[in-house]
Amino acid sequence: MIDIQLVRDNPEFVKEKATQKGYEVDIDRLLQLDNDRKELLQTVESLRARRNEISESMKGGKPADELIEEGRLLKVELSEREGYLEATESEWLELLKSVPNMPLDVVPVGSTEDENVVVKTWGDKPQFNFEIKNHAEIAEAKGWLDKDRGAKIAGSRFVYLKGDLVRLEMALWQFGVDVAGSESTLQRLIAENNLNLSSKPFMPVLPPAVAKKEIFEATGRLNKEEQTYKIEDEDLWLNASAEHTIAPMYYKEILDEAELPLRYIGYTTAFRREAGTYGKDTEGFLRLHQFNKLEMESFTDAQTSLDEHLLMVAIQEHLMQQLGLPYQVLEKCTADIGRPNAKGVDIEVWLPGQDRYRETHTADYISDFQTRSMQTKVRKNDGTLELAHTNDATAFSQRPLIGIIENFQTAEGDVIIPDVLRPYMGGREKI
RNA sequence: GGAAGGGUGUCCGAGUGGUUUAAGGAAACGGUCUUGAAAACCGUCGUGCCGGCAACGGUACCGAGGGUUCGAAUCCCUCCCCUUCCGCCA
């Protein structure tokens, strides 16, 4: 959530930025509640002060009847006022939580994803001298993809992936972990992009794939419950990204500045209900209820978080370049960056089979929006305390596999394996 | 799943109704001493919220949430988690 102080100090700014992101929040009502809350709080606290005073005066002595009687009356009044305060505060908090993070000035203002801005394209779209196929056709012909049986067992948008495609996927995870774990690679990317950052490598992590509701609420990621699967009879929800269970790792903890940045590259299976996408992207495995993803997550201080975000984008580009996949980079507009984001970048791979770019990566600049509700703080070297910042970004999902299949297909219906993945594939050149 | 014991500040740990504004120790930070360091000694040392320019004052927080009481870390209830033993099992 955002800082209530920002709303108090600059309500017009908050209104404007929220509107840019397409959120309707009643800021005036929030400020009204904020005032009500303050007044009630002061009343309650002075009643409590009197209660403590009475209690204090009885220490060690014989309780005086008048004071006990006053305490009794006080208790009744206090309980009534506390009721009002609690009601006001919970409405206040709910409204405050509904305020989106403020987009940075560099974020293009737009009302639909069509207004995202292409800031870079990389690589040449491949030319084919044969009739090309899309990834679904190739995968099905190769026996890599079985949607019918997936549907029989778990329903639509669940699939069996099989054979060499699975080997290729696993190669992708290993490659991603190796790149993000390479200090020299990070060093080079940091230098090339003029970033002022540590080259500490990303530590691989296998986090839980489920979390309690309290945790999802703190990360601001359960804003769309209709997208999240719940486990029946348990207070547990399936994560929709490793980010959902890595970001809250330091829930209610204080980090030392000296140990920052904390960088993780985590792998989990992700689950998404994909409500509202019926009939969209039903071919192949572009959009599934269950997919695998390797995700970067960093905890930094406020001073380095924006550079950290840019580093993550640089890593993403590096990964795509190493695979040789043509892509474009989008600076997402205010409507598309998402509620917790202050900035967001997407990378889209060129898909010859669809004759268009499709999203493979997202990088989220969250600033202190998550950590304020997660209470993850940093003890600075000078002893002061501030909120930590979080960043997250895709390293690889399964979608780059689609890019590989479509861009590197041959007339024979095979797929050429990118050079960098061959060491993980027993040296094979194609599948 | 069954039984027992526990969850206290950055860490360890005392505390079973009002002498606790959470003892004591460690770590950390500042200082004295020292050629320097260590040791010793002195001092500082939780977080949120509200008020205040500030100094500071008030309030809440001892796993979470309720309850009893004039008053709860302490008593009661529910839940969560951890440890040990048993059972089961990748």
Short mmCIF file of C-alpha atoms (C1' of nucleotides) in Angstrom, two decimals:
data_model
loop_
_atom_site.label_atom_id
_atom_site.label_comp_id
_atom_site.label_asym_id
_atom_site.label_seq_id
_atom_site.Cartn_x
_atom_site.Cartn_y
_atom_site.Cartn_z
CA MET A 1 0.00 0.00 0.00
CA ILE A 2 1.01 3.61 -0.34
CA ASP A 3 1.99 6.01 2.42
CA ILE A 4 -1.06 7.70 3.97
CA GLN A 5 1.14 10.74 4.48
CA LEU A 6 1.37 11.15 0.70
CA VAL A 7 -2.42 11.19 0.49
CA ARG A 8 -2.63 13.77 3.28
CA ASP A 9 0.04 16.01 1.81
CA ASN A 10 -0.86 15.74 -1.82
CA PRO A 11 -4.34 14.39 -2.46
CA GLU A 12 -4.64 15.91 -5.93
CA PHE A 13 -1.45 14.18 -7.06
CA VAL A 14 -2.70 10.85 -5.74
CA LYS A 15 -6.05 11.30 -7.45
CA GLU A 16 -4.40 12.12 -10.75
CA LYS A 17 -1.96 9.22 -10.68
CA ALA A 18 -4.63 6.74 -9.64
CA THR A 19 -6.83 7.91 -12.46
CA GLN A 20 -3.95 7.50 -14.90
CA LYS A 21 -3.76 3.89 -13.86
CA GLY A 22 -7.48 3.46 -14.33
CA TYR A 23 -8.36 3.15 -10.65
CA GLU A 24 -11.28 4.94 -9.14
CA VAL A 25 -10.50 5.59 -5.51
CA ASP A 26 -12.52 7.95 -3.34
CA ILE A 27 -9.62 9.97 -1.96
CA ASP A 28 -11.92 12.51 -0.31
CA ARG A 29 -13.62 9.73 1.59
CA LEU A 30 -10.22 8.36 2.56
CA LEU A 31 -9.18 11.73 3.97
CA GLN A 32 -12.47 12.04 5.82
CA LEU A 33 -11.91 8.60 7.38
CA ASP A 34 -8.34 9.58 8.16
CA ASN A 35 -9.57 12.56 10.16
CA ASP A 36 -12.29 10.55 11.89
CA ARG A 37 -9.73 7.94 12.77
CA LYS A 38 -7.37 10.49 14.28
CA GLU A 39 -10.09 12.02 16.41
CA LEU A 40 -11.32 8.67 17.66
CA LEU A 41 -7.78 7.56 18.31
CA GLN A 42 -7.11 10.60 20.44
CA THR A 43 -10.28 10.03 22.44
CA VAL A 44 -9.52 6.36 22.96
CA GLU A 45 -5.93 7.04 23.90
CA SER A 46 -6.82 9.63 26.50
CA LEU A 47 -9.33 7.19 28.04
CA ARG A 48 -6.62 4.55 28.11
CA ALA A 49 -4.22 7.04 29.66
CA ARG A 50 -6.72 7.63 32.47
CA ARG A 51 -7.18 3.88 32.90
CA ASN A 52 -3.45 3.38 33.20
CA GLU A 53 -3.24 6.26 35.63
CA ILE A 54 -5.86 4.67 37.88
CA SER A 55 -4.18 1.32 37.64
CA GLU A 56 -0.83 2.89 38.45
CA SER A 57 -2.18 4.55 41.57
CA MET A 58 -3.34 1.19 42.93
CA LYS A 59 0.06 -0.44 42.75
CA GLY A 60 0.93 -2.08 46.01
CA GLY A 61 -1.88 -0.30 47.83
CA LYS A 62 -5.39 -1.26 48.80
CA PRO A 63 -7.76 -0.54 45.91
CA ALA A 64 -9.96 2.47 46.59
CA ASP A 65 -13.64 1.90 45.90
CA GLU A 66 -14.14 5.19 44.04
CA LEU A 67 -11.29 4.42 41.69
CA ILE A 68 -12.54 0.92 41.00
CA GLU A 69 -15.94 2.41 40.21
CA GLU A 70 -14.38 4.98 37.88
CA GLY A 71 -12.45 2.19 36.22
CA ARG A 72 -15.67 0.29 35.67
CA LEU A 73 -17.35 3.22 33.95
CA LEU A 74 -14.20 3.91 31.98
CA LYS A 75 -14.17 0.37 30.70
CA VAL A 76 -17.69 0.69 29.31
CA GLU A 77 -16.98 3.97 27.57
CA LEU A 78 -13.66 2.77 26.26
CA SER A 79 -15.14 -0.33 24.78
CA GLU A 80 -17.77 1.74 22.97
CA ARG A 81 -15.23 4.17 21.53
CA GLU A 82 -12.89 1.36 20.59
CA GLY A 83 -15.73 -0.16 18.60
CA TYR A 84 -16.12 3.03 16.59
CA LEU A 85 -12.40 3.30 16.13
CA GLU A 86 -12.08 -0.25 14.90
CA ALA A 87 -14.88 0.18 12.38
CA THR A 88 -13.44 3.43 11.10
CA GLU A 89 -9.94 2.09 10.94
CA SER A 90 -10.88 -1.02 9.02
CA GLU A 91 -12.74 1.01 6.40
CA TRP A 92 -9.80 3.45 6.29
CA LEU A 93 -7.32 0.63 5.77
CA GLU A 94 -9.40 -1.08 3.12
CA LEU A 95 -9.65 2.15 1.17
CA LEU A 96 -5.97 2.93 1.63
CA LYS A 97 -5.04 -0.52 0.36
CA SER A 98 -7.14 0.05 -2.74
CA VAL A 99 -5.03 3.04 -3.76
CA PRO A 100 -2.57 1.90 -6.45
CA ASN A 101 1.12 2.63 -6.37
CA MET A 102 2.02 5.93 -8.00
CA PRO A 103 3.57 5.56 -11.46
CA LEU A 104 6.92 7.23 -12.03
CA ASP A 105 7.00 10.16 -14.42
CA VAL A 106 8.81 8.06 -17.05
CA VAL A 107 5.79 5.77 -17.33
CA PRO A 108 3.76 6.62 -20.44
CA VAL A 109 0.20 7.63 -19.67
CA GLY A 110 -2.31 5.40 -21.38
CA SER A 111 -5.70 3.82 -20.86
CA THR A 112 -5.19 0.47 -22.58
CA GLU A 113 -2.28 -1.86 -23.21
CA ASP A 114 -2.24 -0.62 -26.80
CA GLU A 115 -0.59 2.51 -25.49
CA ASN A 116 2.46 0.67 -24.22
CA VAL A 117 5.52 2.12 -25.90
CA VAL A 118 8.00 0.02 -27.85
CA VAL A 119 11.36 1.32 -26.72
CA LYS A 120 13.60 -1.19 -28.44
CA THR A 121 13.60 -4.03 -30.91
CA TRP A 122 16.38 -6.59 -31.14
CA GLY A 123 17.21 -9.32 -33.65
CA ASP A 124 16.10 -10.05 -37.17
CA LYS A 125 12.83 -11.77 -37.82
CA PRO A 126 13.68 -15.06 -39.53
CA GLN A 127 12.90 -15.55 -43.20
CA PHE A 128 11.62 -18.96 -44.24
CA ASN A 129 11.63 -20.53 -47.70
CA PHE A 130 9.05 -23.11 -46.72
CA GLU A 131 5.55 -23.19 -45.34
CA ILE A 132 5.99 -22.51 -41.62
CA LYS A 133 4.01 -24.07 -38.82
CA ASN A 134 3.02 -22.62 -35.48
CA HIS A 135 4.35 -24.04 -32.22
CA ALA A 136 1.24 -26.10 -31.55
CA GLU A 137 1.44 -27.87 -34.90
CA ILE A 138 5.11 -28.67 -34.46
CA ALA A 139 4.76 -29.77 -30.85
CA GLU A 140 1.81 -32.00 -31.60
CA ALA A 141 3.53 -33.53 -34.63
CA LYS A 142 6.56 -34.28 -32.49
CA GLY A 143 4.49 -35.79 -29.72
CA TRP A 144 5.62 -33.08 -27.30
CA LEU A 145 2.16 -31.85 -26.43
CA ASP A 146 -0.95 -33.80 -25.43
CA LYS A 147 -3.86 -31.49 -24.76
CA ASP A 148 -6.65 -34.03 -25.00
CA ARG A 149 -5.37 -36.16 -22.17
CA GLY A 150 -4.53 -33.06 -20.15
CA ALA A 151 -8.15 -31.99 -20.52
CA LYS A 152 -9.38 -35.47 -19.63
CA ILE A 153 -7.40 -35.47 -16.41
CA ALA A 154 -7.61 -31.85 -15.24
CA GLY A 155 -9.72 -29.88 -17.72
CA SER A 156 -9.00 -27.34 -20.40
CA ARG A 157 -5.72 -25.41 -20.27
CA PHE A 158 -3.96 -28.33 -18.59
CA VAL A 159 -1.59 -30.31 -20.79
CA TYR A 160 1.01 -33.03 -20.88
CA LEU A 161 4.36 -31.83 -22.15
CA LYS A 162 6.58 -34.69 -23.19
CA GLY A 163 9.86 -35.84 -24.63
CA ASP A 164 12.53 -33.52 -25.96
CA LEU A 165 10.44 -30.45 -25.24
CA VAL A 166 10.70 -31.31 -21.54
CA ARG A 167 14.46 -31.70 -21.89
CA LEU A 168 14.61 -28.32 -23.61
CA GLU A 169 12.53 -26.75 -20.86
CA MET A 170 14.81 -28.09 -18.17
CA ALA A 171 17.81 -26.81 -20.12
CA LEU A 172 16.19 -23.38 -20.04
CA TRP A 173 15.89 -23.44 -16.24
CA GLN A 174 19.50 -24.44 -15.82
CA PHE A 175 20.70 -21.84 -18.28
CA GLY A 176 18.70 -19.12 -16.52
CA VAL A 177 19.99 -20.06 -13.09
CA ASP A 178 23.56 -20.14 -14.42
CA VAL A 179 23.34 -16.71 -16.05
CA ALA A 180 21.75 -15.00 -13.05
CA GLY A 181 24.23 -16.79 -10.82
CA SER A 182 27.24 -15.55 -12.76
CA GLU A 183 28.92 -12.63 -11.06
CA SER A 184 31.00 -11.79 -14.13
CA THR A 185 27.89 -11.61 -16.30
CA LEU A 186 26.19 -9.31 -13.83
CA GLN A 187 29.31 -7.20 -13.64
CA ARG A 188 29.32 -6.75 -17.40
CA LEU A 189 25.60 -5.93 -17.61
CA ILE A 190 25.94 -3.43 -14.76
CA ALA A 191 28.86 -1.71 -16.50
CA GLU A 192 27.22 -1.69 -19.93
CA ASN A 193 24.12 -0.04 -18.52
CA ASN A 194 25.92 2.44 -16.28
CA LEU A 195 24.27 1.12 -13.16
CA ASN A 196 25.52 1.73 -9.68
CA LEU A 197 25.02 -1.72 -8.19
CA SER A 198 26.63 -4.68 -6.50
CA SER A 199 27.39 -7.65 -8.75
CA LYS A 200 26.25 -10.13 -6.13
CA PRO A 201 24.82 -13.14 -7.95
CA PHE A 202 21.23 -14.34 -7.69
CA MET A 203 20.80 -17.28 -5.34
CA PRO A 204 18.67 -20.14 -6.64
CA VAL A 205 15.65 -20.92 -4.48
CA LEU A 206 12.76 -23.38 -4.55
CA PRO A 207 10.07 -21.63 -2.52
CA PRO A 208 6.69 -22.92 -1.35
CA ALA A 209 4.12 -22.94 -4.12
CA VAL A 210 1.31 -22.01 -1.74
CA ALA A 211 0.82 -19.29 0.84
CA LYS A 212 -1.70 -18.19 3.43
CA LYS A 213 -4.20 -15.52 2.55
CA GLU A 214 -2.56 -13.09 4.97
CA ILE A 215 0.64 -13.36 2.95
CA PHE A 216 -1.02 -12.79 -0.40
CA GLU A 217 -2.83 -9.78 1.01
CA ALA A 218 0.43 -8.32 2.28
CA THR A 219 2.10 -8.65 -1.10
CA GLY A 220 -0.86 -7.01 -2.80
CA ARG A 221 -1.12 -9.99 -5.10
CA LEU A 222 -4.54 -11.25 -4.11
CA ASN A 223 -6.26 -8.23 -5.58
CA LYS A 224 -7.68 -10.58 -8.15
CA GLU A 225 -8.92 -13.52 -6.18
CA GLU A 226 -10.71 -14.78 -9.25
CA GLN A 227 -7.28 -15.47 -10.73
CA THR A 228 -6.02 -17.49 -7.79
CA TYR A 229 -6.76 -21.09 -6.86
CA LYS A 230 -7.64 -21.86 -3.26
CA ILE A 231 -7.11 -25.19 -1.53
CA GLU A 232 -10.37 -26.37 -0.07
CA ASP A 233 -10.64 -26.41 3.73
CA GLU A 234 -7.22 -24.84 4.12
CA ASP A 235 -6.15 -21.24 4.43
CA LEU A 236 -3.87 -21.79 1.47
CA TRP A 237 -3.77 -20.36 -2.04
CA LEU A 238 -1.71 -21.61 -4.96
CA ASN A 239 0.86 -19.12 -6.13
CA ALA A 240 0.65 -17.67 -9.60
CA SER A 241 4.38 -16.98 -9.69
CA ALA A 242 7.41 -17.80 -7.55
CA GLU A 243 7.42 -14.08 -6.84
CA HIS A 244 4.32 -14.50 -4.69
CA THR A 245 6.13 -16.65 -2.17
CA ILE A 246 9.62 -15.14 -2.47
CA ALA A 247 8.62 -11.49 -2.01
CA PRO A 248 7.07 -12.15 1.43
CA MET A 249 10.09 -14.18 2.58
CA TYR A 250 11.13 -11.38 4.93
CA TYR A 251 7.60 -10.61 6.14
CA LYS A 252 7.87 -8.58 9.36
CA GLU A 253 11.64 -8.68 9.31
CA ILE A 254 14.39 -6.08 9.44
CA LEU A 255 17.26 -6.55 7.01
CA ASP A 256 20.75 -5.15 7.48
CA GLU A 257 21.95 -2.74 4.83
CA ALA A 258 25.20 -4.72 4.72
CA GLU A 259 23.43 -7.86 3.45
CA LEU A 260 21.72 -6.06 0.57
CA PRO A 261 20.98 -6.61 -2.20
CA LEU A 262 19.30 -9.94 -1.50
CA ARG A 263 18.87 -11.52 -4.90
CA TYR A 264 16.95 -14.70 -5.58
CA ILE A 265 16.14 -16.65 -8.69
CA GLY A 266 13.28 -18.97 -7.86
CA TYR A 267 11.46 -21.71 -9.64
CA THR A 268 7.93 -22.94 -9.08
CA THR A 269 4.97 -24.20 -10.98
CA ALA A 270 2.49 -21.36 -11.26
CA PHE A 271 -1.28 -21.67 -11.21
CA ARG A 272 -3.69 -19.19 -12.72
CA ARG A 273 -7.42 -19.46 -13.18
CA GLU A 274 -7.26 -17.18 -16.24
CA ALA A 275 -10.85 -16.11 -15.70
CA GLY A 276 -12.16 -14.03 -18.57
CA THR A 277 -9.89 -15.54 -21.19
CA TYR A 278 -12.27 -18.17 -22.52
CA GLY A 279 -11.50 -18.88 -26.13
CA LYS A 280 -8.32 -16.80 -26.10
CA ASP A 281 -4.96 -18.39 -26.93
CA THR A 282 -6.31 -21.91 -26.84
CA GLU A 283 -3.76 -23.30 -29.28
CA GLY A 284 -0.63 -24.93 -27.96
CA PHE A 285 0.69 -24.00 -24.52
CA LEU A 286 0.78 -20.22 -24.65
CA ARG A 287 -1.84 -19.76 -21.94
CA LEU A 288 -2.32 -22.53 -19.39
CA HIS A 289 -3.77 -22.84 -15.91
CA GLN A 290 -0.52 -24.47 -14.84
CA PHE A 291 2.91 -23.54 -16.09
CA ASN A 292 6.48 -23.35 -14.90
CA LYS A 293 8.45 -20.20 -14.37
CA LEU A 294 11.84 -19.03 -13.21
CA GLU A 295 11.58 -15.68 -11.49
CA MET A 296 14.03 -13.07 -10.21
CA GLU A 297 13.33 -11.21 -6.98
CA SER A 298 15.47 -8.58 -5.27
CA PHE A 299 15.36 -6.82 -1.95
CA THR A 300 17.24 -3.53 -1.96
CA ASP A 301 17.22 -0.16 -0.29
CA ALA A 302 15.37 2.80 -1.74
CA GLN A 303 18.46 4.31 -3.31
CA THR A 304 19.33 1.37 -5.56
CA SER A 305 15.95 -0.11 -6.41
CA LEU A 306 15.45 1.64 -9.73
CA ASP A 307 18.88 0.56 -10.96
CA GLU A 308 18.06 -2.93 -9.75
CA HIS A 309 14.95 -2.89 -11.92
CA LEU A 310 17.04 -1.82 -14.91
CA LEU A 311 19.51 -4.60 -14.18
CA MET A 312 16.70 -7.13 -14.26
CA VAL A 313 15.58 -5.86 -17.65
CA ALA A 314 19.19 -6.07 -18.84
CA ILE A 315 19.36 -9.68 -17.66
CA GLN A 316 16.13 -10.48 -19.45
CA GLU A 317 17.45 -9.00 -22.68
CA HIS A 318 20.73 -10.82 -22.24
CA LEU A 319 18.90 -14.12 -21.84
CA MET A 320 16.88 -13.54 -25.01
CA GLN A 321 19.95 -12.43 -26.94
CA GLN A 322 21.84 -15.50 -25.87
CA LEU A 323 19.01 -17.64 -27.18
CA GLY A 324 19.02 -15.59 -30.39
CA LEU A 325 15.32 -14.82 -30.19
CA PRO A 326 14.09 -11.59 -31.82
CA TYR A 327 12.20 -9.49 -29.31
CA GLN A 328 10.90 -6.05 -28.50
CA VAL A 329 10.97 -4.15 -25.23
CA LEU A 330 7.89 -2.28 -24.07
CA GLU A 331 7.67 0.47 -21.49
CA LYS A 332 4.25 -0.37 -20.14
CA CYS A 333 1.76 2.48 -19.86
CA THR A 334 -0.03 3.53 -16.67
CA ALA A 335 -3.05 1.34 -17.43
CA ASP A 336 -0.99 -1.80 -17.88
CA ILE A 337 1.70 -1.78 -15.19
CA GLY A 338 -0.52 -3.17 -12.47
CA ARG A 339 -1.62 -1.91 -9.10
CA PRO A 340 1.57 -2.47 -7.03
CA ASN A 341 3.87 -1.16 -9.77
CA ALA A 342 5.48 2.23 -10.12
CA LYS A 343 6.94 1.17 -13.48
CA GLY A 344 6.88 -1.93 -15.62
CA VAL A 345 8.65 -3.35 -18.63
CA ASP A 346 7.54 -6.20 -20.86
CA ILE A 347 9.61 -8.19 -23.30
CA GLU A 348 7.82 -9.78 -26.20
CA VAL A 349 9.25 -12.46 -28.42
CA TRP A 350 8.64 -12.54 -32.16
CA LEU A 351 6.41 -15.49 -33.07
CA PRO A 352 6.49 -16.22 -36.82
CA GLY A 353 3.61 -18.68 -36.40
CA GLN A 354 1.38 -15.90 -35.09
CA ASP A 355 3.03 -13.17 -37.12
CA ARG A 356 3.21 -10.98 -34.03
CA TYR A 357 5.13 -10.35 -30.81
CA ARG A 358 3.91 -12.08 -27.66
CA GLU A 359 4.80 -11.38 -24.04
CA THR A 360 7.44 -13.61 -22.49
CA HIS A 361 8.83 -11.43 -19.69
CA THR A 362 7.67 -8.80 -17.25
CA ALA A 363 9.81 -6.67 -14.95
CA ASP A 364 8.05 -4.98 -12.05
CA TYR A 365 9.36 -1.94 -10.23
CA ILE A 366 7.39 -1.99 -6.99
CA SER A 367 9.31 0.52 -4.82
CA ASP A 368 8.03 0.29 -1.22
CA PHE A 369 4.44 -0.60 -2.09
CA GLN A 370 4.74 -4.24 -1.02
CA THR A 371 7.17 -3.74 1.81
CA ARG A 372 4.97 -1.21 3.58
CA SER A 373 2.29 -3.83 4.11
CA MET A 374 4.81 -6.66 4.49
CA GLN A 375 6.75 -4.63 7.06
CA THR A 376 10.06 -5.55 5.49
CA LYS A 377 12.56 -2.92 6.51
CA VAL A 378 16.22 -2.10 6.22
CA ARG A 379 18.45 -1.08 9.08
CA LYS A 380 20.78 1.39 7.41
CA ASN A 381 24.42 1.54 8.38
CA ASP A 382 23.78 4.77 10.29
CA GLY A 383 21.19 2.98 12.42
CA THR A 384 18.09 4.50 10.84
CA LEU A 385 15.24 2.38 9.62
CA GLU A 386 13.53 2.57 6.25
CA LEU A 387 11.29 0.40 4.14
CA ALA A 388 13.06 -2.05 1.86
CA HIS A 389 12.25 -2.02 -1.85
CA THR A 390 11.31 -5.05 -3.92
CA ASN A 391 11.72 -5.78 -7.60
CA ASP A 392 10.66 -8.83 -9.47
CA ALA A 393 11.10 -9.96 -13.05
CA THR A 394 10.66 -13.06 -15.14
CA ALA A 395 13.85 -14.94 -15.97
CA PHE A 396 12.12 -17.55 -18.09
CA SER A 397 8.64 -18.90 -18.39
CA GLN A 398 7.68 -21.69 -20.78
CA ARG A 399 6.80 -19.14 -23.43
CA PRO A 400 10.37 -18.70 -24.75
CA LEU A 401 10.07 -22.37 -25.75
CA ILE A 402 7.35 -21.28 -28.14
CA GLY A 403 9.73 -18.68 -29.51
CA ILE A 404 12.44 -21.29 -29.98
CA ILE A 405 10.10 -23.73 -31.70
CA GLU A 406 8.70 -21.18 -34.11
CA ASN A 407 11.82 -19.18 -34.90
CA PHE A 408 14.19 -22.10 -35.21
CA GLN A 409 11.98 -24.56 -37.06
CA THR A 410 13.29 -26.34 -40.13
CA ALA A 411 11.61 -27.46 -43.34
CA GLU A 412 11.72 -31.01 -41.95
CA GLY A 413 9.70 -29.99 -38.93
CA ASP A 414 12.64 -30.13 -36.52
CA VAL A 415 13.77 -27.40 -34.14
CA ILE A 416 17.36 -26.15 -33.97
CA ILE A 417 18.56 -25.86 -30.38
CA PRO A 418 20.14 -22.49 -29.48
CA ASP A 419 23.91 -22.84 -28.97
CA VAL A 420 23.80 -21.84 -25.32
CA LEU A 421 21.33 -24.60 -24.46
CA ARG A 422 23.23 -27.40 -26.19
CA PRO A 423 25.54 -28.10 -23.24
CA TYR A 424 22.42 -28.85 -21.21
CA MET A 425 21.07 -31.10 -23.99
CA GLY A 426 23.95 -33.49 -24.28
CA GLY A 427 25.43 -31.47 -27.12
CA ARG A 428 22.52 -32.12 -29.48
CA GLU A 429 21.95 -29.58 -32.25
CA LYS A 430 18.30 -30.15 -32.94
CA ILE A 431 15.25 -31.94 -31.64
"C1'" G B 1 -2.78 -38.24 13.26
"C1'" G B 2 -1.58 -39.25 18.99
"C1'" A B 3 1.29 -37.54 23.52
"C1'" A B 4 4.32 -33.99 26.05
"C1'" G B 5 6.89 -29.34 26.25
"C1'" G B 6 7.43 -24.57 24.27
"C1'" G B 7 6.66 -19.48 21.35
"C1'" U B 8 9.17 -12.83 25.35
"C1'" G B 9 13.07 -7.24 21.99
"C1'" U B 10 18.68 -8.06 16.77
"C1'" C B 11 20.04 -12.76 19.55
"C1'" C B 12 20.07 -15.63 24.33
"C1'" G B 13 17.04 -15.45 28.41
"C1'" A B 14 14.22 -14.04 33.42
"C1'" G B 15 9.35 -13.11 34.43
"C1'" U B 16 2.39 -17.16 36.89
"C1'" G B 17 -2.48 -10.49 38.31
"C1'" G B 18 -0.56 -4.11 40.19
"C1'" U B 19 7.05 -2.92 42.81
"C1'" U B 20 7.95 -4.53 34.54
"C1'" U B 21 8.35 2.50 32.05
"C1'" A B 22 9.85 -6.02 29.97
"C1'" A B 23 15.34 -8.00 34.76
"C1'" G B 24 20.07 -9.85 33.21
"C1'" G B 25 23.53 -11.20 29.40
"C1'" A B 26 25.37 -10.98 24.31
"C1'" A B 27 25.80 -8.35 19.80
"C1'" A B 28 25.91 -3.43 17.77
"C1'" C B 29 27.08 1.81 18.15
"C1'" G B 30 29.63 6.10 20.79
"C1'" G B 31 33.38 7.24 24.40
"C1'" U B 32 37.61 6.58 28.15
"C1'" C B 33 42.19 3.98 28.31
"C1'" U B 34 46.11 2.22 24.54
"C1'" U B 35 51.57 3.23 19.80
"C1'" G B 36 47.45 0.13 17.67
"C1'" A B 37 44.19 -3.75 18.89
"C1'" A B 38 42.09 -6.77 22.67
"C1'" A B 39 40.41 -6.51 27.64
"C1'" A B 40 38.26 -3.38 31.22
"C1'" C B 41 35.17 0.70 32.35
"C1'" C B 42 31.23 4.55 31.09
"C1'" G B 43 27.16 5.63 27.95
"C1'" U B 44 23.46 4.63 24.01
"C1'" C B 45 20.56 0.84 22.27
"C1'" G B 46 12.75 -2.26 19.98
"C1'" U B 47 8.63 -1.07 16.49
"C1'" G B 48 4.01 1.19 14.89
"C1'" C B 49 0.45 5.00 15.59
"C1'" C B 50 -1.33 10.06 17.51
"C1'" G B 51 0.18 15.06 19.06
"C1'" G B 52 4.51 18.48 18.75
"C1'" C B 53 9.13 22.77 14.69
"C1'" A B 54 11.74 20.13 18.31
"C1'" A B 55 12.97 18.37 23.06
"C1'" C B 56 9.37 15.31 24.36
"C1'" G B 57 4.47 13.43 25.74
"C1'" G B 58 0.52 9.78 25.00
"C1'" U B 59 -0.85 4.95 23.31
"C1'" A B 60 -0.41 -0.07 21.51
"C1'" C B 61 2.55 -4.36 20.81
"C1'" C B 62 5.62 -10.43 24.93
"C1'" G B 63 3.02 -16.26 18.27
"C1'" A B 64 -2.44 -14.58 16.33
"C1'" G B 65 -7.43 -13.51 17.74
"C1'" G B 66 -11.16 -13.31 21.50
"C1'" G B 67 -12.52 -13.28 26.90
"C1'" U B 68 -12.20 -12.44 32.47
"C1'" U B 69 -10.58 -8.05 35.60
"C1'" C B 70 -10.63 -1.51 38.18
"C1'" G B 71 -5.79 -3.53 36.14
"C1'" A B 72 -3.13 -9.14 31.89
"C1'" A B 73 3.43 -11.05 29.20
"C1'" U B 74 1.11 -13.48 33.58
"C1'" C B 75 -5.65 -16.35 34.28
"C1'" C B 76 -9.48 -18.62 30.53
"C1'" C B 77 -10.99 -20.01 25.29
"C1'" U B 78 -9.93 -20.76 19.98
"C1'" C B 79 -6.32 -20.99 16.31
"C1'" C B 80 -1.18 -20.97 14.21
"C1'" C B 81 3.82 -22.38 14.58
"C1'" C B 82 8.23 -24.89 16.74
"C1'" U B 83 10.76 -28.97 19.50
"C1'" U B 84 10.83 -34.13 21.32
"C1'" C B 85 8.67 -39.07 21.27
"C1'" C B 86 5.19 -42.44 18.73
"C1'" G B 87 2.56 -43.57 14.11
"C1'" C B 88 2.50 -42.91 8.78
"C1'" C B 89 5.24 -41.64 4.45
"C1'" A B 90 8.06 -39.42 -0.87
#
